[in-house]
mmCIF file of C-alpha atoms in Angstrom:
data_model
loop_
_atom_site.group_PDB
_atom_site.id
_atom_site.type_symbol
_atom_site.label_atom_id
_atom_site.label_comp_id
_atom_site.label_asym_id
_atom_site.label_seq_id
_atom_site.Cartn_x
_atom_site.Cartn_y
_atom_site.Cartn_z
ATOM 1 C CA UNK P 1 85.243 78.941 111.320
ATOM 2 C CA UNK P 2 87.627 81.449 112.472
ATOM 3 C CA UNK P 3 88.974 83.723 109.540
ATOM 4 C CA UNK P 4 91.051 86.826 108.905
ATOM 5 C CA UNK P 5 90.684 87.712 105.363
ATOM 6 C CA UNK P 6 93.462 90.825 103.726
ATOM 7 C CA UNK P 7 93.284 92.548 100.840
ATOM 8 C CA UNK P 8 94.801 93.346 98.295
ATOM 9 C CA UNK P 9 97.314 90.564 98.574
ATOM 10 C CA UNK P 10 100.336 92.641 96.981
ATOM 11 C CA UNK P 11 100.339 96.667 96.102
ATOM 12 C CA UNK P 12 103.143 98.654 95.072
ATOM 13 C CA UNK P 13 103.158 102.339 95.435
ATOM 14 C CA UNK P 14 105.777 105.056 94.971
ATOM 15 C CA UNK P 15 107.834 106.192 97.530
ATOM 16 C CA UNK P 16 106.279 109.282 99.226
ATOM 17 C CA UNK P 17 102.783 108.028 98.790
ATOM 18 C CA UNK P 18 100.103 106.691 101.129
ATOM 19 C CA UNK P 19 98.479 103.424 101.080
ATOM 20 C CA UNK P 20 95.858 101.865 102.778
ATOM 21 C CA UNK P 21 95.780 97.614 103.627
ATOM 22 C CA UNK P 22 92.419 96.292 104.971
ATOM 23 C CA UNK P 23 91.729 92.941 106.778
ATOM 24 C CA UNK P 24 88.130 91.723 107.319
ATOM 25 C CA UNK P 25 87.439 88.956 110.298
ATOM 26 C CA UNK P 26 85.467 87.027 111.128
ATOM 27 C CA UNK P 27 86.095 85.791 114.864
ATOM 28 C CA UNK P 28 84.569 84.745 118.034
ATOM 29 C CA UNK P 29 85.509 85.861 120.364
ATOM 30 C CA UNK P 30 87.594 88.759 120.348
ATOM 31 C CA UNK P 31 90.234 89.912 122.144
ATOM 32 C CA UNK P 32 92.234 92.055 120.542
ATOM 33 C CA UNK P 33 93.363 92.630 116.627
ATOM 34 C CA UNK P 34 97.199 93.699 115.604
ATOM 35 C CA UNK P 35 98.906 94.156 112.314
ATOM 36 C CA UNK P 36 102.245 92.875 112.429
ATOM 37 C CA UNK P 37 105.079 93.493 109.937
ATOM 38 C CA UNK P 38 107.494 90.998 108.321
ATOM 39 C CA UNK P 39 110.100 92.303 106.531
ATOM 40 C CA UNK P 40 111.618 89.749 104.049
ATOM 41 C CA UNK P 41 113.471 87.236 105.503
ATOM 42 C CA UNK P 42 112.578 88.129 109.591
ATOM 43 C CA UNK P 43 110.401 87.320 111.815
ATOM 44 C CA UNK P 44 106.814 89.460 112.547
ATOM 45 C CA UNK P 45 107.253 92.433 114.390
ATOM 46 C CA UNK P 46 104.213 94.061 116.476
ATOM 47 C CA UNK P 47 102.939 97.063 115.198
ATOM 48 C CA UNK P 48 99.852 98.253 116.908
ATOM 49 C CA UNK P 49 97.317 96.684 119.159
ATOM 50 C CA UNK P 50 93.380 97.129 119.511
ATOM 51 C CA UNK P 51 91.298 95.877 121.527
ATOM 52 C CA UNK P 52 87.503 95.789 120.873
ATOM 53 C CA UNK P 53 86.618 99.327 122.391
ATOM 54 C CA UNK P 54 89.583 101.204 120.561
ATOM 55 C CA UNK P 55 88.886 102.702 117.570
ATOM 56 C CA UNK P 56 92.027 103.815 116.193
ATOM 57 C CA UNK P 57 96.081 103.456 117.080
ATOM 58 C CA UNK P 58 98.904 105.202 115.902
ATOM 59 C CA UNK P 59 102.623 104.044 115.460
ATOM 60 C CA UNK P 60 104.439 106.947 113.762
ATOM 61 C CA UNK P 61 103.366 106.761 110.329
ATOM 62 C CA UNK P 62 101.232 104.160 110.839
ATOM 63 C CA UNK P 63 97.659 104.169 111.782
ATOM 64 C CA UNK P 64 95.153 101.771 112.317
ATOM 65 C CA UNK P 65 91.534 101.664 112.717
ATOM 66 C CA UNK P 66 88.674 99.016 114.345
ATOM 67 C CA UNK P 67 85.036 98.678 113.657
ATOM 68 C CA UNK P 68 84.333 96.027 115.900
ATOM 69 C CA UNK P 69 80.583 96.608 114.742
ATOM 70 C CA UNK P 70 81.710 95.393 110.430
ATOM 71 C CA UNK P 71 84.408 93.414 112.191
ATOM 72 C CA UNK P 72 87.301 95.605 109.905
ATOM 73 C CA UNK P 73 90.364 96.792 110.514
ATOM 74 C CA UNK P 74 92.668 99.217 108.143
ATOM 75 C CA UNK P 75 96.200 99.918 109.056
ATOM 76 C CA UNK P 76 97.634 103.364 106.606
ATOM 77 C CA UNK P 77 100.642 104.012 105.878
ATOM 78 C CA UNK P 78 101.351 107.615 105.338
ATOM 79 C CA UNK P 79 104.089 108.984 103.595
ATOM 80 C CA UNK P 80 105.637 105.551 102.566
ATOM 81 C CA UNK P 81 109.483 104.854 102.321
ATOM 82 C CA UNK P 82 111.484 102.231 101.284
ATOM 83 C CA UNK P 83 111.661 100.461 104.339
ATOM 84 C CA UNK P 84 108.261 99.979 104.493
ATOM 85 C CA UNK P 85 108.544 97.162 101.602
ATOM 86 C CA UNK P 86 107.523 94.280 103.639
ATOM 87 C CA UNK P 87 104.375 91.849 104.285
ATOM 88 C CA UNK P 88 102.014 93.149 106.866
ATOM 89 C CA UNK P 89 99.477 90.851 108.502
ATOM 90 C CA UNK P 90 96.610 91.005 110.137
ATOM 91 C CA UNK P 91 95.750 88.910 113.127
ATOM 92 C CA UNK P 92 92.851 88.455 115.985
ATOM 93 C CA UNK P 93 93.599 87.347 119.076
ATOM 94 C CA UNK P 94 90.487 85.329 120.582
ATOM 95 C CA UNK P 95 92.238 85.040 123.673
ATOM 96 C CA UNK P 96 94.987 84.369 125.742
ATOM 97 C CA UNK P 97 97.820 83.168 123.243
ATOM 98 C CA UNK P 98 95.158 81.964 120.978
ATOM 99 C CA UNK P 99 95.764 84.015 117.585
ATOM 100 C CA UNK P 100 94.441 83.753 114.196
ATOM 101 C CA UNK P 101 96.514 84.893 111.260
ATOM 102 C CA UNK P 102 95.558 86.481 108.057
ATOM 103 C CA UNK P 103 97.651 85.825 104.794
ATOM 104 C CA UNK P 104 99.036 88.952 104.718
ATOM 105 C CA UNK P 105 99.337 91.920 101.771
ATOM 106 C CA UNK P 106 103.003 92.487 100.252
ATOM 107 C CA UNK P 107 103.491 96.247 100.197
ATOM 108 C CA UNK P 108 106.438 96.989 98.072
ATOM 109 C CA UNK P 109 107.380 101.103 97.801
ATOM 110 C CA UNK P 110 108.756 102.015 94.717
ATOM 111 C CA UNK P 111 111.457 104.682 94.125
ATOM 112 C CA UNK N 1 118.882 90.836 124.446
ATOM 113 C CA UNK N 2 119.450 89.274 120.848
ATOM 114 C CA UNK N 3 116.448 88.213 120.764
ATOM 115 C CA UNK N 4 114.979 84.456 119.705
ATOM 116 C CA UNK N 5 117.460 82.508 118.126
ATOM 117 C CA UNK N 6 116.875 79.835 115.765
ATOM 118 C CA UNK N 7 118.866 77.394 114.002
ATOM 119 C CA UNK N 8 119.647 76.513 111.050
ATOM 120 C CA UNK N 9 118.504 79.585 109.219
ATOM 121 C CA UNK N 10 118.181 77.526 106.167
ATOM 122 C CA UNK N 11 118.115 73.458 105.559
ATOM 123 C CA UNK N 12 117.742 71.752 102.451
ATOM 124 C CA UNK N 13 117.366 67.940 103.216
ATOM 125 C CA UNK N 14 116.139 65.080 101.281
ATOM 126 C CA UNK N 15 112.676 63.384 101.234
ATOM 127 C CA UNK N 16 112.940 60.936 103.909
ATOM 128 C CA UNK N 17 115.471 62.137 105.959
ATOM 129 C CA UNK N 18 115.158 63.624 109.856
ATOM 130 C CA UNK N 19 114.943 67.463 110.096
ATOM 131 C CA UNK N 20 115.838 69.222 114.044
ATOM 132 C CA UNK N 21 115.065 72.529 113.997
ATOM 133 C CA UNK N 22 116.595 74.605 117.198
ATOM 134 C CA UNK N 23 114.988 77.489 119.237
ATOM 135 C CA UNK N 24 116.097 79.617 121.907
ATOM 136 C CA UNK N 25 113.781 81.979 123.190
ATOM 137 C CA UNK N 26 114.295 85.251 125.050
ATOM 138 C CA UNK N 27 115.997 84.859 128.784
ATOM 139 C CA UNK N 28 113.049 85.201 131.144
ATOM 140 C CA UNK N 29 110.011 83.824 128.820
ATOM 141 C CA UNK N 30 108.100 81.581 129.749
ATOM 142 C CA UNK N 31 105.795 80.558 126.965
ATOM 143 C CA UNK N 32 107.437 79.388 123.071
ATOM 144 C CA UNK N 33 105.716 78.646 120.472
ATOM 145 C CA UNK N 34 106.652 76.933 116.941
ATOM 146 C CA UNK N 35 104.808 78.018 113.684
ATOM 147 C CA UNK N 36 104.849 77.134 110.281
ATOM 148 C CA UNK N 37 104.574 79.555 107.616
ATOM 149 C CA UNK N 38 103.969 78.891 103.681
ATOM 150 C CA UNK N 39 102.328 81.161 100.855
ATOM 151 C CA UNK N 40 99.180 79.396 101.045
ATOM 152 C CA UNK N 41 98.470 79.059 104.499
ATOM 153 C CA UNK N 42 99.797 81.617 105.548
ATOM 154 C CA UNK N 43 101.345 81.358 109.028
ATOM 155 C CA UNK N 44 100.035 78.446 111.406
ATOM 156 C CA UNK N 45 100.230 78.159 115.081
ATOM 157 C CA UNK N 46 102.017 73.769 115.455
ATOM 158 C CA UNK N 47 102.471 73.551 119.155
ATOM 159 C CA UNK N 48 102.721 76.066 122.216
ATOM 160 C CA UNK N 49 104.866 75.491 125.626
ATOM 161 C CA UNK N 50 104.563 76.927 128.748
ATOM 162 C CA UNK N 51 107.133 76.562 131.516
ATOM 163 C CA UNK N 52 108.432 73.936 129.268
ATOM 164 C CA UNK N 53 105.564 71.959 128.940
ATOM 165 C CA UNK N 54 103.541 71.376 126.091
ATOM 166 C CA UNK N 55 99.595 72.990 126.468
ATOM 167 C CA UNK N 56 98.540 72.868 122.799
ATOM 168 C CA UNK N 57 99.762 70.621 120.004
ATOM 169 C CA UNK N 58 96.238 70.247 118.189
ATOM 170 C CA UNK N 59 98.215 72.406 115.789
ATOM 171 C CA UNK N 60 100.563 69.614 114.330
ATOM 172 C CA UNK N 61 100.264 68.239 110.885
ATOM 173 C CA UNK N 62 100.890 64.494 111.519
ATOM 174 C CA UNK N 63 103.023 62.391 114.208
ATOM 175 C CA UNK N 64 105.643 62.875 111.785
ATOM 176 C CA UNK N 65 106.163 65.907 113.843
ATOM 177 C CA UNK N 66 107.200 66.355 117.279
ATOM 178 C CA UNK N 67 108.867 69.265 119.650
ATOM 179 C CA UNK N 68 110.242 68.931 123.092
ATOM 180 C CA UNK N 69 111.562 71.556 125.251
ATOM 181 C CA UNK N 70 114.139 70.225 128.165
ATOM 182 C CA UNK N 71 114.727 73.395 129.406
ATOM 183 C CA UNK N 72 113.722 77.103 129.919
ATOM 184 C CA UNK N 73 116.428 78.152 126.596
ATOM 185 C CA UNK N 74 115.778 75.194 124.404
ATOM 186 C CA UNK N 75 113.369 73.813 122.812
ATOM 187 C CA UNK N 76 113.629 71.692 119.188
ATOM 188 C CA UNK N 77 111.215 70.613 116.375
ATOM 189 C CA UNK N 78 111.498 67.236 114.450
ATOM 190 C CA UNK N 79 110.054 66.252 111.368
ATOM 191 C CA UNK N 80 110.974 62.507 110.743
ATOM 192 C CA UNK N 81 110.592 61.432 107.937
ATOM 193 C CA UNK N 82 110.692 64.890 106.011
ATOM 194 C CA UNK N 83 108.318 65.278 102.882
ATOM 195 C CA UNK N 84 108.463 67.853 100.370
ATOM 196 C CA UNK N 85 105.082 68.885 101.259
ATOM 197 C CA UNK N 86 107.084 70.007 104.639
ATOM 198 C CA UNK N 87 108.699 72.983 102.891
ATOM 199 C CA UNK N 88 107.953 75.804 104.575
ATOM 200 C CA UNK N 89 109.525 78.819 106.805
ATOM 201 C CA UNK N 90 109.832 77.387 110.402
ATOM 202 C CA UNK N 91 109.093 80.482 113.013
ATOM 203 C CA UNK N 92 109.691 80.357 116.697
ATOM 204 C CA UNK N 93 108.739 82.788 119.091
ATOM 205 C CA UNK N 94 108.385 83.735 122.728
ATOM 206 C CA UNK N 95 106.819 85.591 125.148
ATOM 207 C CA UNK N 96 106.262 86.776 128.886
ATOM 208 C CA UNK N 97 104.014 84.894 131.063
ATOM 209 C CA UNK N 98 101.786 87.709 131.734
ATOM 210 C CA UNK N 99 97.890 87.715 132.062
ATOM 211 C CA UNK N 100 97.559 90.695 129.883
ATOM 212 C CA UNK N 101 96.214 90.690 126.587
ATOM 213 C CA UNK N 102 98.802 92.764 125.473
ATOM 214 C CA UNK N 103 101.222 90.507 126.128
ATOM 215 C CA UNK N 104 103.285 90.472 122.806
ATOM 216 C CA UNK N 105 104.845 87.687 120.775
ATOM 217 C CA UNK N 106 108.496 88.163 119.592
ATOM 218 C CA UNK N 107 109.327 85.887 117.032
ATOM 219 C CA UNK N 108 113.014 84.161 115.471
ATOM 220 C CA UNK N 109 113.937 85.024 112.231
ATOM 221 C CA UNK N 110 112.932 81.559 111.078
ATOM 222 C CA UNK N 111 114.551 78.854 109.494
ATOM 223 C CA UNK N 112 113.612 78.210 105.741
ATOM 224 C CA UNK N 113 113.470 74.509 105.446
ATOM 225 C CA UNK N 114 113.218 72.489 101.472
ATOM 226 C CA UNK N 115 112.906 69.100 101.348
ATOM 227 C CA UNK N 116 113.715 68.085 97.929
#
């Protein structure tokens, strides 16, 4: 069964700080993997995009890394502000509009 | 572009009673998709279009639900009758019809539906 598994599910950290959210898959086949983030209230908004021979991707302060070979991805967040408080999900593309969603981790920054 | 637009942005309804949730997906689009998102599942994929026509619905709960799409900016889901269990946030999104895997999904801002 096709699964996308994050952790932790919530983390609050102090504004300033970095933090690291993982997600753990395990699907067949692969396409690509994203994290998306959903601010309360909106819709999911892309972040970055991997595909299976990319091992890292930056967007601004955000970075996130592949091992296709552990099937893991981690998406840091360096020098967190306030408007990072949001849910940020993982998900795995198997193919062409076929996605698979993880539950997400709640990542509220503290001032 | 404003983006996908959805309708009502909240509904509280009774059990029993018909819910029509409303979607209008970015101009030029050709694919829209309806999910359903809740704290334990997390979000689910119900039904996808594509020029208007429905390729995957294996995604619906029940035949309680049902989505249609008469035209290239509209598209609506129904839940009839509505059960509490049916509480959830409603997401629609849309994107190009492009071969590439990096074709990206931009999604509504939902409609957060209770059904007392």
């Amino acid at each position: 069964k096709n699964q996308v598994e994050q952790s932790p599910q919530s983390l609050i950290i102090l504004e300033g700080k970095n933090c690291t959210l993982q997600c753990n898959y395990t699907v067949s086949p692969f396409s690509n993997l994203r994290w998306y983030k959903q601010d309360t209230g909106r819709g999911p908004v892309s972040l970055t995009i991997m595909t299976f021979s990319e091992n890292t991707k930056s967007n601004g302060r955000y970075t996130a890394t592949l091992d296709a070979d552990t099937k893991q991805s981690s998406l840091h967040i360096t020098a967190s502000q306030l408007s990072d408080s949001a849910s940020y999900i993982c998900v795995v593309y198997t193919g062409f509009q076929k996605l698979v969603f993880g539950t997400g981790t709640r990542l509220l920054v503290s001032p | 572009d404003a983006g996908v637009i959805q309708s009502p942005r909240h509904e509280v309804t009774e059990m029993g009673q018909e819910v029509t949730l409303r979607c209008k997906p970015i101009s030029g689009h050709d694919y829209l998709f309806w999910y359903r998102q809740t704290m334990m599942r997390g979000l689910e994929l119900l039904i996808y279009f594509n020029n208007n026509v429905p390729i995957d619905d294996s995604g619906m709960p029940e035949d309680r639900f049902s989505a249609k799409m008469p035209n290239a900016s509209f598209s609506t889901l129904k839940i009839q009758p509505s059960e509490p269990r049916d509480s959830a946030v409603y997401f629609c999104a849309s994107s190009l019809d492009r071969e590439s895997y990096t074709d990206t999904q931009y999604f509504g801002p939902g409609t957060r539906l209770t059904v007392l």
